[in-house]
């Protein structure tokens, strides 16, 4: 397997400009001869499809939702980072770059991260031009707020619904191209395989989720923008439909899967309320700008929070990390919450919660200001919990949120499979072992608006294979494999529901490969996962038939992929004998309980190659070479 990252030579701040200058171009008339498939219509997919269509390419865009507006990007509430330095507080492209590298615990590719910081300033201009209603200061300038892992205010926001507003901007650009006939939209359609012809990605096989029809679509290149795999854990902040299927099927066709063990636990989620739950709700990290996190000082203190005096409260993030306080990065804040709860000082049912208290901010700024900044988040919290967060502190606890791992890509965002590009959360490239808050939206839009329009043209200018017909033997073969797998799922007629298998798998992953991992637990998970998978294929109950709307069948196909992927995730976690970011091995920690990296042996990207059913995957390593930054023990104290 060739893992050539194709990083340009030269100074770090000149690499992207130099690369654009050296890339091959296609004239506007010739762009109309190329077809592109985009799978996913969230921020990365919608912006990519709209931008490429604007250039002249013919785009087919697929999503399993009934509208691109329902993509999970809308759930990124808090904001989007950009190094504009509007508050004049010392920000710069380099500082955003450094904060992102440090936040990822020095496990991200340096060149990609610097380019992301560069492009961040363009994203804001693009979105303002589209009419995205960012919050503004009294004088009319765009407002900024702080987020975890940074000591400057660089996060642009639209109350607590930034992702939704950004997606509407991308969606209107996409709709314009649909109206012009340059984008053909396929809603309620799920990708079930990628098709390779002569080693190049040339199309996909999909299932119409309304009729059950399985069909093939050919193109000159395929772009995957299908999000992350957090729902492998069953309970997560992701929408119920989020899954690993698209990128996992690409992995089984030869695309390397990078760093699957890097899963992010978000510290600011509404705690689990019972076994009936099928997902968790995120309270935006932006709330930690004005909310203070605390627990009682005394173990087992069950008094209402208003009755606990200041002297008996432990503002543990402010105590442990005085430089960053409540804005410590997500991985560190999550482990700190787990530590106090494990010590018997947690609050709420089961003691699995900490307080997020706004009383000081309301007293200092007034309730009206807090309502303007976070009103919809407070309303959401009250709808779910029945508690008024203006009058009593919110209760929060960590939960699975974002996934930093994904398909391996080079500097051009192309996987090791020629013609297969991967954008946004579906790739691994920008966040290392831990994503800083407000950086997901930044990456998705940078990939879609400003990177793929350049790099896909370079591929077309250099690639030789032409687009095949959808009747090509490779498409027929892939269709038959998809039909056989789908039919097998509906024919088992076992006794256990798909949800029961998914819940058991998720609990296993959370307990053995969640916030804290160790060798013994990972080995237990690797022993149990194949057993659970075998039982799934013998005893799962999928009601209904294939040739119809069948959500049980949709879920079953996705859980079947989670069953296989879970083993890869745990194998990667077992192999990486260090702690870094969201990957915390309890055997490898400093004296004060922080992640202890092993730069001498693990400063590389883990890229796994599929070997076939029943065979262990092969690990390939892309060394992480830092030319600009020196690796150091991460500290936010």
PDB file of N, CA and C in Angstrom, residues 587-629:
ATOM      1  N   UNK A 587      -2.815   2.588  31.390  1.00  0.00           N
ATOM      2  CA  UNK A 587      -1.448   2.181  31.703  1.00  0.00           C
ATOM      3  C   UNK A 587      -0.430   3.277  31.390  1.00  0.00           C
ATOM      4  N   UNK A 588      -0.861   4.266  30.578  1.00  0.00           N
ATOM      5  CA  UNK A 588       0.074   5.285  30.112  1.00  0.00           C
ATOM      6  C   UNK A 588      -0.457   6.674  30.473  1.00  0.00           C
ATOM      7  N   UNK A 589      -0.118   7.108  31.700  1.00  0.00           N
ATOM      8  CA  UNK A 589      -0.531   8.429  32.150  1.00  0.00           C
ATOM      9  C   UNK A 589       0.540   9.016  33.060  1.00  0.00           C
ATOM     10  N   UNK A 590       0.550  10.351  33.120  1.00  0.00           N
ATOM     11  CA  UNK A 590       1.516  11.035  33.964  1.00  0.00           C
ATOM     12  C   UNK A 590       1.110  10.895  35.434  1.00  0.00           C
ATOM     13  N   UNK A 591       1.975  11.374  36.332  1.00  0.00           N
ATOM     14  CA  UNK A 591       1.697  11.267  37.757  1.00  0.00           C
ATOM     15  C   UNK A 591       0.410  11.989  38.149  1.00  0.00           C
ATOM     16  N   UNK A 592       0.090  13.075  37.426  1.00  0.00           N
ATOM     17  CA  UNK A 592      -1.140  13.798  37.754  1.00  0.00           C
ATOM     18  C   UNK A 592      -2.306  13.410  36.853  1.00  0.00           C
ATOM     19  N   UNK A 593      -2.218  12.236  36.215  1.00  0.00           N
ATOM     20  CA  UNK A 593      -3.362  11.674  35.500  1.00  0.00           C
ATOM     21  C   UNK A 593      -3.598  12.188  34.111  1.00  0.00           C
ATOM     22  N   UNK A 594      -2.604  12.830  33.480  1.00  0.00           N
ATOM     23  CA  UNK A 594      -2.766  13.318  32.115  1.00  0.00           C
ATOM     24  C   UNK A 594      -2.241  12.285  31.121  1.00  0.00           C
ATOM     25  N   UNK A 595      -2.635  12.462  29.841  1.00  0.00           N
ATOM     26  CA  UNK A 595      -2.217  11.530  28.796  1.00  0.00           C
ATOM     27  C   UNK A 595      -0.700  11.550  28.627  1.00  0.00           C
ATOM     28  N   UNK A 596      -0.109  10.367  28.544  1.00  0.00           N
ATOM     29  CA  UNK A 596       1.340  10.234  28.385  1.00  0.00           C
ATOM     30  C   UNK A 596       1.630   9.638  27.010  1.00  0.00           C
ATOM     31  N   UNK A 597       2.093  10.499  26.104  1.00  0.00           N
ATOM     32  CA  UNK A 597       2.423  10.055  24.748  1.00  0.00           C
ATOM     33  C   UNK A 597       3.763   9.334  24.720  1.00  0.00           C
ATOM     34  N   UNK A 598       3.967   8.579  23.644  1.00  0.00           N
ATOM     35  CA  UNK A 598       5.252   7.935  23.377  1.00  0.00           C
ATOM     36  C   UNK A 598       5.674   8.348  21.972  1.00  0.00           C
ATOM     37  N   UNK A 599       6.293   9.512  21.870  1.00  0.00           N
ATOM     38  CA  UNK A 599       6.651  10.054  20.565  1.00  0.00           C
ATOM     39  C   UNK A 599       7.720   9.234  19.863  1.00  0.00           C
ATOM     40  N   UNK A 600       8.544   8.540  20.629  1.00  0.00           N
ATOM     41  CA  UNK A 600       9.616   7.756  20.018  1.00  0.00           C
ATOM     42  C   UNK A 600       9.065   6.585  19.212  1.00  0.00           C
ATOM     43  N   UNK A 601       7.914   6.038  19.647  1.00  0.00           N
ATOM     44  CA  UNK A 601       7.399   4.823  19.010  1.00  0.00           C
ATOM     45  C   UNK A 601       6.048   4.985  18.318  1.00  0.00           C
ATOM     46  N   UNK A 602       5.317   6.074  18.604  1.00  0.00           N
ATOM     47  CA  UNK A 602       3.953   6.164  18.077  1.00  0.00           C
ATOM     48  C   UNK A 602       3.630   7.483  17.394  1.00  0.00           C
ATOM     49  N   UNK A 603       4.656   8.207  16.960  1.00  0.00           N
ATOM     50  CA  UNK A 603       4.407   9.448  16.224  1.00  0.00           C
ATOM     51  C   UNK A 603       4.131   9.117  14.764  1.00  0.00           C
ATOM     52  N   UNK A 604       3.021   8.420  14.540  1.00  0.00           N
ATOM     53  CA  UNK A 604       2.635   8.044  13.179  1.00  0.00           C
ATOM     54  C   UNK A 604       1.120   7.945  13.073  1.00  0.00           C
ATOM     55  N   UNK A 605       0.648   7.995  11.841  1.00  0.00           N
ATOM     56  CA  UNK A 605      -0.748   7.725  11.538  1.00  0.00           C
ATOM     57  C   UNK A 605      -0.909   6.227  11.346  1.00  0.00           C
ATOM     58  N   UNK A 606      -1.851   5.622  12.045  1.00  0.00           N
ATOM     59  CA  UNK A 606      -2.155   4.196  11.843  1.00  0.00           C
ATOM     60  C   UNK A 606      -3.094   4.061  10.657  1.00  0.00           C
ATOM     61  N   UNK A 607      -2.666   3.377   9.625  1.00  0.00           N
ATOM     62  CA  UNK A 607      -3.500   3.187   8.428  1.00  0.00           C
ATOM     63  C   UNK A 607      -3.684   1.690   8.216  1.00  0.00           C
ATOM     64  N   UNK A 608      -4.911   1.220   8.362  1.00  0.00           N
ATOM     65  CA  UNK A 608      -5.195  -0.216   8.328  1.00  0.00           C
ATOM     66  C   UNK A 608      -5.702  -0.640   6.952  1.00  0.00           C
ATOM     67  N   UNK A 609      -5.172  -1.757   6.477  1.00  0.00           N
ATOM     68  CA  UNK A 609      -5.535  -2.303   5.173  1.00  0.00           C
ATOM     69  C   UNK A 609      -6.331  -3.589   5.347  1.00  0.00           C
ATOM     70  N   UNK A 610      -7.508  -3.637   4.738  1.00  0.00           N
ATOM     71  CA  UNK A 610      -8.379  -4.817   4.809  1.00  0.00           C
ATOM     72  C   UNK A 610      -7.760  -5.985   4.059  1.00  0.00           C
ATOM     73  N   UNK A 611      -7.845  -7.183   4.658  1.00  0.00           N
ATOM     74  CA  UNK A 611      -7.249  -8.373   4.053  1.00  0.00           C
ATOM     75  C   UNK A 611      -8.264  -9.434   3.647  1.00  0.00           C
ATOM     76  N   UNK A 612      -9.522  -9.207   3.971  1.00  0.00           N
ATOM     77  CA  UNK A 612     -10.539 -10.191   3.617  1.00  0.00           C
ATOM     78  C   UNK A 612     -11.226 -10.737   4.853  1.00  0.00           C
ATOM     79  N   UNK A 613     -12.373 -11.436   4.675  1.00  0.00           N
ATOM     80  CA  UNK A 613     -13.141 -11.960   5.813  1.00  0.00           C
ATOM     81  C   UNK A 613     -12.300 -12.899   6.675  1.00  0.00           C
ATOM     82  N   UNK A 614     -12.374 -12.678   7.993  1.00  0.00           N
ATOM     83  CA  UNK A 614     -11.692 -13.564   8.922  1.00  0.00           C
ATOM     84  C   UNK A 614     -10.197 -13.364   9.030  1.00  0.00           C
ATOM     85  N   UNK A 615      -9.635 -12.435   8.285  1.00  0.00           N
ATOM     86  CA  UNK A 615      -8.188 -12.205   8.331  1.00  0.00           C
ATOM     87  C   UNK A 615      -7.906 -10.866   9.028  1.00  0.00           C
ATOM     88  N   UNK A 616      -6.875 -10.823   9.878  1.00  0.00           N
ATOM     89  CA  UNK A 616      -6.570  -9.551  10.546  1.00  0.00           C
ATOM     90  C   UNK A 616      -6.062  -8.525   9.548  1.00  0.00           C
ATOM     91  N   UNK A 617      -6.424  -7.264   9.720  1.00  0.00           N
ATOM     92  CA  UNK A 617      -5.945  -6.225   8.812  1.00  0.00           C
ATOM     93  C   UNK A 617      -4.459  -5.967   9.018  1.00  0.00           C
ATOM     94  N   UNK A 618      -3.848  -5.361   8.034  1.00  0.00           N
ATOM     95  CA  UNK A 618      -2.415  -5.044   8.091  1.00  0.00           C
ATOM     96  C   UNK A 618      -2.257  -3.571   8.458  1.00  0.00           C
ATOM     97  N   UNK A 619      -1.353  -3.302   9.395  1.00  0.00           N
ATOM     98  CA  UNK A 619      -1.094  -1.934   9.822  1.00  0.00           C
ATOM     99  C   UNK A 619       0.023  -1.314   8.990  1.00  0.00           C
ATOM    100  N   UNK A 620      -0.274  -0.154   8.405  1.00  0.00           N
ATOM    101  CA  UNK A 620       0.734   0.658   7.734  1.00  0.00           C
ATOM    102  C   UNK A 620       0.897   1.949   8.530  1.00  0.00           C
ATOM    103  N   UNK A 621       2.074   2.536   8.458  1.00  0.00           N
ATOM    104  CA  UNK A 621       2.363   3.711   9.271  1.00  0.00           C
ATOM    105  C   UNK A 621       2.827   4.876   8.401  1.00  0.00           C
ATOM    106  N   UNK A 622       2.165   6.018   8.568  1.00  0.00           N
ATOM    107  CA  UNK A 622       2.643   7.253   7.959  1.00  0.00           C
ATOM    108  C   UNK A 622       3.321   8.084   9.048  1.00  0.00           C
ATOM    109  N   UNK A 623       4.649   8.243   9.004  1.00  0.00           N
ATOM    110  CA  UNK A 623       5.338   9.011  10.048  1.00  0.00           C
ATOM    111  C   UNK A 623       4.844  10.456  10.092  1.00  0.00           C
ATOM    112  N   UNK A 624       4.697  10.981  11.300  1.00  0.00           N
ATOM    113  CA  UNK A 624       4.317  12.382  11.485  1.00  0.00           C
ATOM    114  C   UNK A 624       5.585  13.192  11.703  1.00  0.00           C
ATOM    115  N   UNK A 625       5.915  14.007  10.720  1.00  0.00           N
ATOM    116  CA  UNK A 625       7.138  14.805  10.772  1.00  0.00           C
ATOM    117  C   UNK A 625       6.757  16.260  10.970  1.00  0.00           C
ATOM    118  N   UNK A 626       7.272  16.859  12.040  1.00  0.00           N
ATOM    119  CA  UNK A 626       6.970  18.257  12.345  1.00  0.00           C
ATOM    120  C   UNK A 626       8.178  19.123  12.006  1.00  0.00           C
ATOM    121  N   UNK A 627       7.983  19.995  11.029  1.00  0.00           N
ATOM    122  CA  UNK A 627       9.044  20.899  10.614  1.00  0.00           C
ATOM    123  C   UNK A 627       8.974  22.224  11.362  1.00  0.00           C
ATOM    124  N   UNK A 628       7.762  22.629  11.742  1.00  0.00           N
ATOM    125  CA  UNK A 628       7.546  23.951  12.323  1.00  0.00           C
ATOM    126  C   UNK A 628       7.375  23.907  13.834  1.00  0.00           C
ATOM    127  N   UNK A 629       6.805  22.823  14.330  1.00  0.00           N
ATOM    128  CA  UNK A 629       6.452  22.727  15.749  1.00  0.00           C
ATOM    129  C   UNK A 629       7.262  21.619  16.409  1.00  0.00           C
TER     130      UNK A 629
END
